[in-house]
Short mmCIF file of C-alpha atoms in Angstrom, two decimals:
data_model
loop_
_atom_site.label_atom_id
_atom_site.label_comp_id
_atom_site.label_asym_id
_atom_site.label_seq_id
_atom_site.Cartn_x
_atom_site.Cartn_y
_atom_site.Cartn_z
CA VAL A 1 137.24 65.65 102.53
CA PHE A 2 133.74 63.84 102.24
CA ARG A 3 133.70 61.66 104.92
CA GLU A 4 135.36 64.14 107.82
CA LYS A 5 134.41 67.43 106.66
CA GLY A 6 131.48 67.14 104.43
CA GLY A 7 133.21 68.10 101.02
CA PHE A 8 135.23 70.84 99.57
CA ASP A 9 135.57 74.45 101.33
CA ILE A 10 136.39 75.48 98.01
CA VAL A 11 135.99 74.75 94.14
CA ILE A 12 138.17 76.99 92.06
CA ALA A 13 138.53 76.52 88.22
CA ASN A 14 139.08 77.47 84.65
CA PRO A 15 136.34 74.26 83.62
CA PRO A 16 136.86 73.25 79.73
CA TYR A 17 134.92 75.97 77.33
CA ILE A 18 133.24 72.17 75.23
CA SER A 19 129.85 72.11 73.45
CA THR A 20 127.98 69.05 73.19
CA LYS A 21 129.49 69.11 69.73
CA GLY A 22 133.16 67.69 70.48
CA VAL A 23 131.86 65.48 72.74
CA SER A 24 131.14 61.40 71.77
CA GLU A 25 127.61 59.90 71.97
CA ASN A 26 128.47 57.77 75.16
CA VAL A 27 129.93 60.70 76.74
CA LYS A 28 126.55 63.02 76.16
CA LYS A 29 124.70 59.80 77.00
CA LEU A 30 126.24 59.46 80.43
CA LEU A 31 125.79 63.48 81.07
CA GLN A 32 121.91 62.87 80.32
CA LYS A 33 121.95 60.62 82.52
CA TYR A 34 123.66 61.25 85.53
CA TYR A 35 122.71 65.22 85.06
CA GLY A 36 119.23 65.13 83.26
CA PHE A 37 120.71 66.73 80.02
CA ALA A 38 123.95 67.01 77.95
CA ASP A 39 125.20 70.92 77.65
CA ASP A 40 128.19 72.67 77.04
CA LEU A 41 130.93 70.77 79.86
CA TYR A 42 131.96 74.30 81.87
CA SER A 43 127.64 73.80 82.56
CA HIS A 44 128.35 70.23 83.51
CA PHE A 45 131.29 71.92 86.02
CA TYR A 46 129.08 74.08 87.50
CA PHE A 47 126.47 71.41 88.95
CA ARG A 48 129.60 68.79 89.90
CA SER A 49 130.64 71.29 91.62
CA MET A 50 128.11 72.33 94.06
CA GLU A 51 127.53 68.45 94.56
CA ILE A 52 131.46 67.98 96.29
CA LEU A 53 131.53 71.52 98.14
CA LYS A 54 130.76 71.37 101.65
CA LYS A 55 127.89 73.27 103.28
CA ASN A 56 128.87 77.55 103.31
CA GLY A 57 131.53 76.29 100.75
CA ILE A 58 132.81 78.35 98.13
CA LEU A 59 132.52 77.94 94.27
CA THR A 60 135.23 80.15 92.37
CA TYR A 61 135.17 79.80 88.23
CA ILE A 62 136.55 81.65 85.20
CA SER A 63 134.03 80.43 82.45
CA SER A 64 132.25 81.25 79.14
CA LYS A 65 129.43 83.58 79.79
CA THR A 66 126.75 82.47 77.65
CA PHE A 67 125.01 81.13 80.20
CA TRP A 68 123.85 84.97 81.59
CA THR A 69 121.23 84.91 78.96
CA ILE A 70 120.46 82.07 76.74
CA GLN A 71 117.10 79.97 77.31
CA THR A 72 119.37 77.09 77.23
CA LYS A 73 121.28 77.52 79.96
CA LYS A 74 118.43 78.62 82.48
CA ASN A 75 119.31 75.77 84.50
CA LEU A 76 122.35 77.02 84.75
CA ARG A 77 121.31 80.06 86.37
CA GLU A 78 118.51 78.32 88.79
CA LEU A 79 121.27 76.86 90.22
CA ILE A 80 123.47 79.66 91.29
CA LEU A 81 119.94 81.48 92.39
CA LYS A 82 119.46 78.33 94.27
CA ASN A 83 122.47 79.08 96.50
CA GLN A 84 123.92 82.54 97.24
CA LEU A 85 125.85 85.01 94.80
CA LEU A 86 128.76 86.83 95.94
CA GLN A 87 130.19 88.61 92.73
CA LEU A 88 129.62 88.43 89.20
CA VAL A 89 132.37 90.07 86.97
CA ASP A 90 131.85 90.67 83.60
CA ALA A 91 135.81 90.21 82.29
CA GLY A 92 134.54 90.49 78.64
CA ASN A 93 137.56 89.07 76.42
CA PRO A 94 140.97 89.79 78.51
CA PHE A 95 142.59 87.92 76.41
CA ASP A 96 144.70 88.16 73.12
CA ALA A 97 144.24 85.28 71.71
CA PRO A 98 140.03 85.13 70.08
CA MET A 99 137.37 83.63 72.59
CA VAL A 100 134.15 83.94 74.14
CA ASP A 101 133.49 86.96 76.62
CA THR A 102 133.84 85.28 79.82
CA CYS A 103 132.85 85.91 83.39
CA VAL A 104 134.16 85.36 86.83
CA ILE A 105 131.80 83.97 89.52
CA LEU A 106 131.88 83.67 92.93
CA VAL A 107 128.67 81.21 94.73
CA GLN A 108 128.17 80.44 98.02
CA LYS A 109 126.82 77.44 98.77
CA GLN A 110 123.62 77.34 100.79
CA LEU A 111 121.14 74.92 101.54
CA ASN A 112 117.95 77.86 101.45
CA SER A 113 119.30 81.16 100.62
CA PRO A 114 117.52 84.18 101.67
CA ASN A 115 114.70 85.41 99.14
CA ASN A 116 117.16 88.88 99.14
CA TYR A 117 121.11 90.42 99.58
CA ILE A 118 123.21 92.34 97.76
CA PHE A 119 125.97 90.94 95.53
CA LYS A 120 128.70 92.66 94.10
CA TYR A 121 128.44 93.87 90.57
CA ILE A 122 132.14 94.12 89.14
CA ASP A 123 132.59 95.18 84.90
CA GLY A 124 135.77 94.90 84.03
CA THR A 125 134.72 95.08 80.02
CA LYS A 126 136.64 98.17 78.86
CA ASN A 127 139.68 97.90 82.08
CA PHE A 128 139.87 94.28 83.38
CA THR A 129 142.41 96.30 86.10
CA LEU A 130 140.46 98.91 87.23
CA PRO A 131 137.21 97.65 86.69
CA THR A 132 133.69 99.85 87.57
CA ILE A 133 132.21 98.02 91.04
CA ASN A 134 128.40 97.83 91.62
CA GLU A 135 125.58 96.52 93.90
CA GLY A 136 122.93 94.59 93.37
CA LYS A 137 120.01 93.11 94.78
CA ILE A 138 119.67 89.25 93.94
CA GLU A 139 115.62 89.81 93.34
CA TYR A 140 116.45 91.95 89.74
CA TYR A 141 117.74 88.32 88.63
CA LYS A 142 115.35 86.60 90.08
CA ASN A 143 112.73 88.63 88.49
CA VAL A 144 113.47 89.29 85.14
CA PRO A 145 112.03 86.94 82.29
CA ASN A 146 114.23 83.50 82.30
CA ASN A 147 116.30 84.69 85.19
CA VAL A 148 118.77 86.19 82.74
CA PHE A 149 121.40 87.74 84.74
CA PHE A 150 122.23 91.08 83.46
CA PRO A 151 125.22 93.68 83.45
CA ILE A 152 124.04 96.28 86.68
CA ASN A 153 124.17 99.92 85.77
CA GLU A 154 122.03 102.92 85.95
CA TYR A 155 120.50 102.63 82.35
CA ASN A 156 119.73 98.87 82.66
CA LEU A 157 117.92 99.04 85.82
CA LYS A 158 115.82 101.84 84.71
CA ILE A 159 114.90 99.47 81.38
CA TYR A 160 114.05 96.41 84.02
CA LYS A 161 111.88 99.01 86.26
CA ARG A 162 110.25 100.10 83.47
CA TYR A 163 109.29 96.42 81.59
CA GLY A 164 111.64 93.95 83.80
CA LYS A 165 107.94 92.62 85.62
CA LYS A 166 105.00 93.69 83.13
CA VAL A 167 106.87 91.03 80.27
CA ASN A 168 107.69 88.36 82.66
CA GLU A 169 103.79 88.68 83.35
CA LEU A 170 103.05 88.30 80.01
CA LEU A 171 105.64 85.42 79.58
CA ASN A 172 104.32 83.68 82.57
CA GLN A 173 100.61 83.27 81.10
CA TRP A 174 101.19 83.93 77.31
CA TRP A 175 104.66 82.26 76.12
CA THR A 176 103.38 78.52 75.58
CA LYS A 177 100.77 79.94 73.62
CA VAL A 178 102.86 81.65 71.14
CA SER A 179 106.21 80.15 71.36
CA THR A 180 105.25 77.57 68.20
CA SER A 181 103.10 78.37 65.39
CA LYS A 182 101.30 75.54 65.61
CA ASN A 183 99.90 76.68 69.42
CA ILE A 184 99.36 80.01 67.92
CA GLU A 185 96.45 78.19 65.92
CA LYS A 186 95.79 75.81 68.71
CA TYR A 187 94.75 78.89 71.09
CA LYS A 188 93.33 81.59 68.09
CA LYS A 189 91.03 82.28 69.61
CA GLU A 190 91.74 82.81 72.88
CA LEU A 191 94.58 84.92 71.78
CA GLU A 192 92.28 87.15 69.86
CA THR A 193 90.22 88.41 72.35
CA TYR A 194 93.70 89.59 74.15
CA ARG A 195 94.29 91.48 70.93
CA LYS A 196 91.57 93.23 70.72
CA SER A 197 91.36 93.84 74.40
CA LEU A 198 95.19 96.27 73.39
CA LYS A 199 95.12 99.76 73.24
CA PRO A 200 97.94 102.61 72.40
CA GLY A 201 100.12 102.76 75.79
CA ASP A 202 99.57 98.90 76.34
CA ILE A 203 102.62 96.87 75.99
CA THR A 204 103.15 93.62 75.08
CA LEU A 205 105.41 90.89 73.23
CA LEU A 206 105.78 90.57 69.59
CA GLY A 207 104.79 86.66 69.74
CA LEU A 208 101.31 87.77 70.44
CA ILE A 209 100.25 90.03 67.36
CA THR A 210 102.84 88.67 64.30
CA GLU A 211 103.06 84.57 63.58
CA GLY A 212 105.20 82.88 61.47
CA GLY A 213 108.16 80.01 61.53
CA VAL A 214 111.77 79.30 60.57
CA GLY A 215 111.02 78.20 56.77
CA ILE A 216 111.64 75.64 54.29
CA GLN A 217 114.84 73.38 54.26
CA THR A 218 115.10 71.96 50.64
CA GLY A 219 117.57 69.40 51.55
CA ASN A 220 119.33 70.07 47.72
CA ASN A 221 118.89 73.80 46.67
CA GLY A 222 120.90 73.27 43.49
CA LYS A 223 117.95 70.76 42.32
CA TYR A 224 115.28 73.97 43.47
CA VAL A 225 116.74 77.21 43.50
CA GLY A 226 118.54 79.65 41.04
CA VAL A 227 119.75 83.32 40.94
CA LEU A 228 117.81 86.01 38.71
CA GLY A 229 119.50 86.94 35.04
CA GLY A 230 121.07 89.69 34.37
CA THR A 231 122.29 90.10 38.38
CA LYS A 232 125.62 90.12 39.83
CA TRP A 233 125.12 86.48 41.07
CA ALA A 234 123.97 85.36 38.11
CA GLU A 235 127.49 86.44 36.38
CA ASN A 236 129.26 85.06 39.44
CA VAL A 237 127.43 81.58 38.52
CA ARG A 238 128.95 81.60 34.68
CA LYS A 239 132.22 82.11 36.02
CA GLN A 240 132.21 79.24 38.72
CA ARG A 241 130.19 76.74 35.82
CA PRO A 242 133.46 76.01 34.58
CA GLU A 243 135.53 75.33 37.51
CA LYS A 244 133.15 73.76 39.55
CA LEU A 245 132.84 70.92 36.03
CA LEU A 246 135.87 69.98 36.37
CA LEU A 247 135.34 68.70 39.77
CA ALA A 248 133.72 66.13 37.71
CA ALA A 249 136.64 64.28 36.63
CA LYS A 250 135.18 61.20 35.49
CA PHE A 251 133.08 62.95 33.29
CA CYS A 252 135.61 65.63 31.98
CA SER A 253 137.52 62.59 31.01
CA ARG A 254 134.98 60.97 29.33
CA GLN A 255 133.73 64.58 27.19
CA GLY A 256 137.77 65.33 26.63
CA ILE A 257 137.49 68.50 28.70
CA LYS A 258 141.00 69.36 30.06
CA ASN A 259 141.21 72.34 30.90
CA LYS A 260 139.12 75.69 32.46
CA SER A 261 138.96 76.68 28.81
CA ASP A 262 137.27 73.23 27.56
CA ALA A 263 134.86 73.56 30.08
CA ILE A 264 133.62 77.18 28.75
CA ASP A 265 133.31 75.91 25.30
CA PHE A 266 131.40 72.92 26.15
CA LEU A 267 129.56 75.18 28.30
CA ASN A 268 128.84 77.21 25.73
CA ASN A 269 127.09 74.93 23.30
CA LEU A 270 125.01 73.81 25.61
CA ASN A 271 121.44 75.94 26.43
CA GLU A 272 120.61 77.13 30.21
CA GLN A 273 117.66 73.83 30.67
CA GLU A 274 120.53 71.56 29.01
CA ILE A 275 122.91 72.81 31.83
CA ARG A 276 120.56 72.64 34.44
CA GLU A 277 120.04 69.16 33.69
CA LEU A 278 124.21 68.20 33.31
CA PHE A 279 124.65 69.31 36.90
CA ASP A 280 121.53 67.53 38.21
CA GLU A 281 123.04 64.65 36.65
CA LEU A 282 126.20 65.32 37.72
CA LYS A 283 125.18 65.16 41.42
CA GLU A 284 123.21 62.66 41.34
CA LYS A 285 125.90 59.87 40.03
CA TYR A 286 128.39 61.62 42.33
CA GLY A 287 126.44 63.34 45.17
CA ARG A 288 125.34 66.43 46.33
CA ASP A 289 127.76 68.09 47.98
CA ILE A 290 130.26 67.89 44.97
CA PHE A 291 130.40 71.16 43.54
CA GLY A 292 130.15 72.48 47.31
CA GLN A 293 127.19 72.10 49.44
CA GLY A 294 124.35 73.99 48.65
CA TRP A 295 126.04 75.91 45.63
CA LEU A 296 123.78 77.48 42.76
CA PHE A 297 124.44 76.68 39.42
CA ARG A 298 120.51 77.67 37.59
CA ILE A 299 120.40 81.30 36.09
CA ILE A 300 116.76 82.48 36.11
CA SER A 301 114.72 84.40 32.87
CA PRO A 302 111.68 86.60 33.74
CA GLU A 303 109.75 84.09 31.24
CA GLU A 304 109.97 81.94 33.89
CA ILE A 305 108.79 83.29 36.78
CA ALA A 306 104.89 83.39 37.55
CA ASP A 307 103.16 86.20 39.49
CA VAL A 308 102.76 85.56 42.69
CA GLU A 309 99.29 88.15 43.06
CA THR A 310 97.67 85.92 41.35
CA LEU A 311 98.16 82.59 42.17
CA THR A 312 95.73 79.93 43.73
CA GLU A 313 95.87 78.60 46.95
CA ASP A 314 96.21 75.37 45.43
CA GLU A 315 99.49 76.26 43.66
CA LYS A 316 100.48 77.89 47.03
CA LEU A 317 100.15 74.58 48.27
CA ASN A 318 100.99 72.56 45.61
CA GLY A 319 103.01 74.02 42.66
CA ILE A 320 102.37 75.15 39.81
CA PHE A 321 101.09 73.29 36.61
CA GLY A 322 102.74 74.79 33.71
CA GLU A 323 106.39 77.14 31.87
CA LYS A 324 106.11 80.39 34.33
CA THR A 325 107.36 77.82 37.68
CA PHE A 326 109.73 80.26 39.71
CA VAL A 327 108.84 82.60 42.73
CA PRO A 328 110.45 84.32 44.68
CA TYR A 329 112.91 83.28 47.29
CA ASP A 330 114.42 85.30 50.32
CA LYS A 331 117.30 82.78 51.55
CA GLY A 332 118.55 85.76 53.84
CA ASP A 333 121.26 88.84 53.12
CA LYS A 334 124.59 87.82 54.48
CA ASP A 335 125.39 91.69 53.37
CA GLY A 336 123.46 92.52 56.46
CA ASN A 337 120.58 95.10 54.05
CA ARG A 338 118.25 96.44 56.96
CA TRP A 339 114.52 98.08 55.81
CA TYR A 340 114.81 96.46 52.31
CA ALA A 341 116.33 94.32 49.93
CA PRO A 342 115.27 92.70 47.07
CA THR A 343 116.16 89.16 46.32
CA PRO A 344 118.28 87.61 43.51
CA TYR A 345 116.72 84.24 44.49
CA TYR A 346 113.95 82.15 42.91
CA ILE A 347 112.63 78.53 43.91
CA ASP A 348 110.88 76.10 41.22
CA TRP A 349 107.39 75.61 43.12
CA SER A 350 106.49 73.54 40.07
CA ARG A 351 103.81 70.50 40.53
CA LYS A 352 106.30 68.28 40.84
CA ASN A 353 108.73 70.06 42.67
CA VAL A 354 106.55 70.79 45.49
CA LYS A 355 105.42 67.09 45.68
CA THR A 356 108.78 66.46 46.36
CA LEU A 357 109.66 68.73 48.58
CA GLN A 358 106.35 67.57 50.70
CA THR A 359 107.77 64.24 51.12
CA ASP A 360 111.59 64.02 50.92
CA PRO A 361 113.11 63.84 54.39
CA LYS A 362 116.03 65.56 53.78
CA ALA A 363 114.02 68.62 53.39
CA ARG A 364 111.73 70.09 56.18
CA TRP A 365 108.20 71.26 54.88
CA GLN A 366 106.08 72.75 57.36
CA GLY A 367 103.21 73.76 54.82
CA TYR A 368 102.78 76.91 53.21
CA GLN A 369 100.86 79.33 55.47
CA PHE A 370 103.42 81.37 55.82
CA TYR A 371 104.72 81.86 52.44
CA PHE A 372 103.03 84.31 50.00
CA ARG A 373 102.74 86.84 52.78
CA GLU A 374 104.11 89.94 53.43
CA GLY A 375 105.77 90.36 56.37
CA PHE A 376 109.65 91.54 57.87
CA CYS A 377 113.20 89.08 58.38
CA TRP A 378 115.94 89.20 60.20
CA ASN A 379 119.59 88.21 59.85
CA ASN A 380 119.55 85.15 62.10
CA VAL A 381 122.95 85.85 63.00
CA SER A 382 124.31 89.46 64.65
CA THR A 383 128.39 90.19 64.78
CA PRO A 384 128.47 93.28 66.70
CA LYS A 385 132.06 94.16 65.52
CA ASN A 386 131.44 97.95 65.28
CA GLU A 387 128.97 100.76 66.14
CA LYS A 388 127.09 100.58 62.81
CA SER A 389 126.77 96.89 62.82
CA MET A 390 124.65 96.63 66.83
CA TYR A 391 121.64 96.86 65.08
CA ILE A 392 118.85 94.20 64.54
CA LYS A 393 119.26 93.90 60.51
CA CYS A 394 115.51 93.86 60.19
CA ARG A 395 113.66 94.75 56.76
CA LEU A 396 110.44 94.15 54.60
CA LYS A 397 109.86 90.46 53.65
CA GLU A 398 107.77 90.25 50.46
CA LYS A 399 105.45 88.02 48.78
CA SER A 400 107.96 84.98 48.33
CA VAL A 401 108.85 81.36 50.47
CA ASN A 402 111.88 81.86 52.59
CA ASP A 403 114.36 79.55 53.99
CA VAL A 404 115.77 78.86 57.28
CA ALA A 405 118.01 81.86 57.02
CA SER A 406 115.16 84.28 57.00
CA MET A 407 113.17 83.48 59.32
CA SER A 408 109.83 85.49 59.24
CA LEU A 409 106.62 86.97 61.11
CA TYR A 410 103.52 88.15 60.09
CA ILE A 411 101.33 90.45 61.49
CA ILE A 412 98.03 88.39 62.19
CA ASN A 413 95.56 91.04 62.33
CA LYS A 414 96.71 92.95 59.18
CA ASN A 415 93.51 95.12 59.21
CA ASP A 416 94.41 96.43 62.42
CA ASN A 417 95.34 100.31 62.08
CA LEU A 418 97.52 100.03 65.74
CA ILE A 419 100.03 97.21 64.30
CA GLN A 420 101.87 97.60 60.70
CA ASN A 421 104.53 96.04 59.43
CA TYR A 422 106.43 99.47 59.26
CA TYR A 423 105.79 100.10 62.55
CA LEU A 424 107.68 96.38 63.95
CA ILE A 425 110.20 97.08 61.51
CA SER A 426 111.85 100.58 62.21
CA LEU A 427 111.13 99.35 66.21
CA LEU A 428 113.34 96.20 65.20
CA ASN A 429 115.63 98.38 64.09
CA SER A 430 115.98 100.91 66.43
CA ARG A 431 119.20 100.58 68.86
CA PHE A 432 116.94 100.57 71.71
CA LEU A 433 115.21 97.17 71.40
CA PHE A 434 118.39 96.09 69.85
CA ASN A 435 120.02 96.52 73.81
CA PHE A 436 116.49 95.33 74.96
CA LEU A 437 117.03 91.74 73.07
CA LYS A 438 121.42 91.26 73.93
CA ILE A 439 120.89 92.93 77.26
CA PHE A 440 117.69 90.63 78.23
CA ILE A 441 116.96 87.90 76.49
CA ASN A 442 119.57 86.21 74.30
CA GLU A 443 123.40 87.95 74.21
CA SER A 444 124.99 85.68 71.44
CA VAL A 445 125.35 85.90 67.87
CA ASN A 446 122.28 83.57 66.87
CA LEU A 447 118.90 85.39 66.71
CA GLN A 448 116.13 83.00 66.70
CA ILE A 449 112.55 83.26 66.49
CA ASN A 450 112.04 82.94 69.84
CA ASP A 451 114.50 85.46 70.44
CA ILE A 452 112.27 88.01 68.60
CA ARG A 453 108.99 87.13 69.63
CA GLN A 454 109.75 88.09 73.44
CA LEU A 455 110.07 91.48 72.40
CA PRO A 456 108.16 94.22 74.74
CA ILE A 457 106.31 96.14 72.02
CA ILE A 458 103.80 98.89 72.74
CA ILE A 459 100.99 99.48 70.45
CA PRO A 460 101.33 103.26 69.14
CA THR A 461 99.47 105.94 69.11
CA SER A 462 98.30 107.31 65.99
CA GLU A 463 100.93 110.18 65.75
CA GLN A 464 103.62 107.59 67.04
CA LEU A 465 103.08 105.51 63.29
CA LYS A 466 102.71 108.72 61.36
CA PHE A 467 106.35 109.45 62.50
CA PHE A 468 107.91 105.41 61.85
CA GLU A 469 105.97 105.37 58.42
CA ASN A 470 107.64 108.50 57.16
CA ILE A 471 110.95 106.78 59.01
CA PHE A 472 110.42 103.19 57.14
CA ASN A 473 109.57 105.27 53.66
CA GLN A 474 112.33 107.46 53.63
CA ALA A 475 114.70 103.64 54.43
CA VAL A 476 113.20 102.25 51.84
CA SER A 477 113.25 104.83 49.59
CA ILE A 478 117.15 105.15 49.65
CA GLN A 479 117.57 101.63 49.91
CA LYS A 480 115.77 100.84 46.47
CA GLU A 481 117.56 103.88 44.91
CA LYS A 482 120.93 102.01 46.00
CA PHE A 483 119.73 98.93 44.32
CA ALA A 484 118.72 100.47 40.93
CA GLU A 485 122.45 102.13 41.60
CA ASN A 486 120.87 105.73 40.96
CA ILE A 487 123.57 106.23 44.07
CA ASN A 488 126.47 104.71 45.67
CA LYS A 489 126.52 102.74 49.00
CA GLN A 490 128.29 105.59 50.56
CA GLU A 491 125.89 107.66 50.29
CA ALA A 492 123.16 105.42 51.10
CA GLU A 493 124.82 105.18 54.42
CA GLU A 494 125.36 108.33 54.87
CA ASN A 495 121.70 108.92 54.03
CA LEU A 496 120.62 106.04 56.26
CA ASP A 497 123.07 107.38 59.38
CA LYS A 498 121.05 110.84 59.65
CA ILE A 499 117.36 108.70 59.95
CA GLN A 500 118.71 106.44 62.26
CA LYS A 501 119.70 109.13 64.40
CA GLU A 502 116.21 110.44 64.56
CA LEU A 503 114.64 106.54 64.83
CA ASP A 504 116.93 106.13 67.80
CA LYS A 505 116.05 109.19 69.68
CA PHE A 506 112.26 109.08 69.14
CA VAL A 507 111.81 105.44 70.35
CA GLU A 508 114.47 105.57 73.47
CA GLU A 509 111.88 108.39 74.72
CA MET A 510 109.26 106.23 73.75
CA TYR A 511 110.35 103.33 75.71
CA LEU A 512 112.46 105.27 78.56
CA GLY A 513 111.11 109.19 78.52
#
């Protein structure tokens, strides 16, 4: 085949859907050495196929479609665009068993593919046997930011024509300067000059008008973090403590604790400080995962909570002296609340603890500059299983410390009347920006901070700001009523749905009208 024909006429396959997590370190090293990268195995199959095809040969694969958008697969998109894409089929999930969404692709090996040509885009997500067929120009994928492969339809092309070129220009000019918090600080003056030039109607990137970070990683939440007494989380901790204590079998045996009833009686004779010391000691002795990774056992009283408004810069950086050392700790919201949600979690920001967090190799300390500031955050996982969950779950982040499950951004020019937290939170909670994120930035379920930074933001007029302020205030008021148990969850959802329809219509017209 190789000597006489110069390679195969066709390579057809369903390559393995195996991530690098399932590959040995030796194999990863070989992949890195041979291809220059180590990624999901199906990606390497594409590269290998192009090597063994002859000129004008055809690659046809059914594979995961995760390569369509995510940044780590840009090299695969570039490989396809260097050759000639003939057909791209969105197969959705045609299998009975739960799997990742799939695609079928036909690519012709070309040494010098034409700059522009027509390919066939086939949408089989709704009906695989009777798909929708559209024609796409390859320039769409060559010119869109990060060369993402987006579904070819009238709605997406309208967005592409309105924002594709502009967002691409902004990314090419600025992305390396805002992709990390260190770079934002490094190019601070240049970014300030740019932001001052913005006026209503201009298009920018969220990353150009905000700063932030992924948050702290303590390496041992049980040692530092607790829940506020009187909340449902605190009651859960009380119920779990006896069961968890029984896991320390040797300790229980020495204390004559034989069952759950004995464990309850034992714990009832201890005060909260003694309970904390007990579980800390048991974790030190038997391993930090003896009670389950990340299990929290501290219950915090209001008398232990510091007022973040009065903290000095030294206390924010190096910790607090005294008895009131706990501060609010935002560690994400598994319930997926949007707009507003109070945190039941508090972290012990004592002098001793902060010093440990600054030096412990298991902890990820990034400085304190993004803590104790009001901003906005979002759920780092998006699982659009139904119509109501097809949104970015963004909410106000109050002045607190936050961890990696509550990645946060903050407005840089807080006194700038053009950009406000309520405006950005409202935009991120709109259907339009959710669609933009999934179609043109990252289709996967993980929402990383650099995905959010790439979203296009329109600088609003004062009239538009008034609309968004009203929407935001209504939504936050409903959420606060729900958490105060003045209205039930269903009533809150019904009221929020009405606001959502109004918001989605306004944002759609603002971006595409």
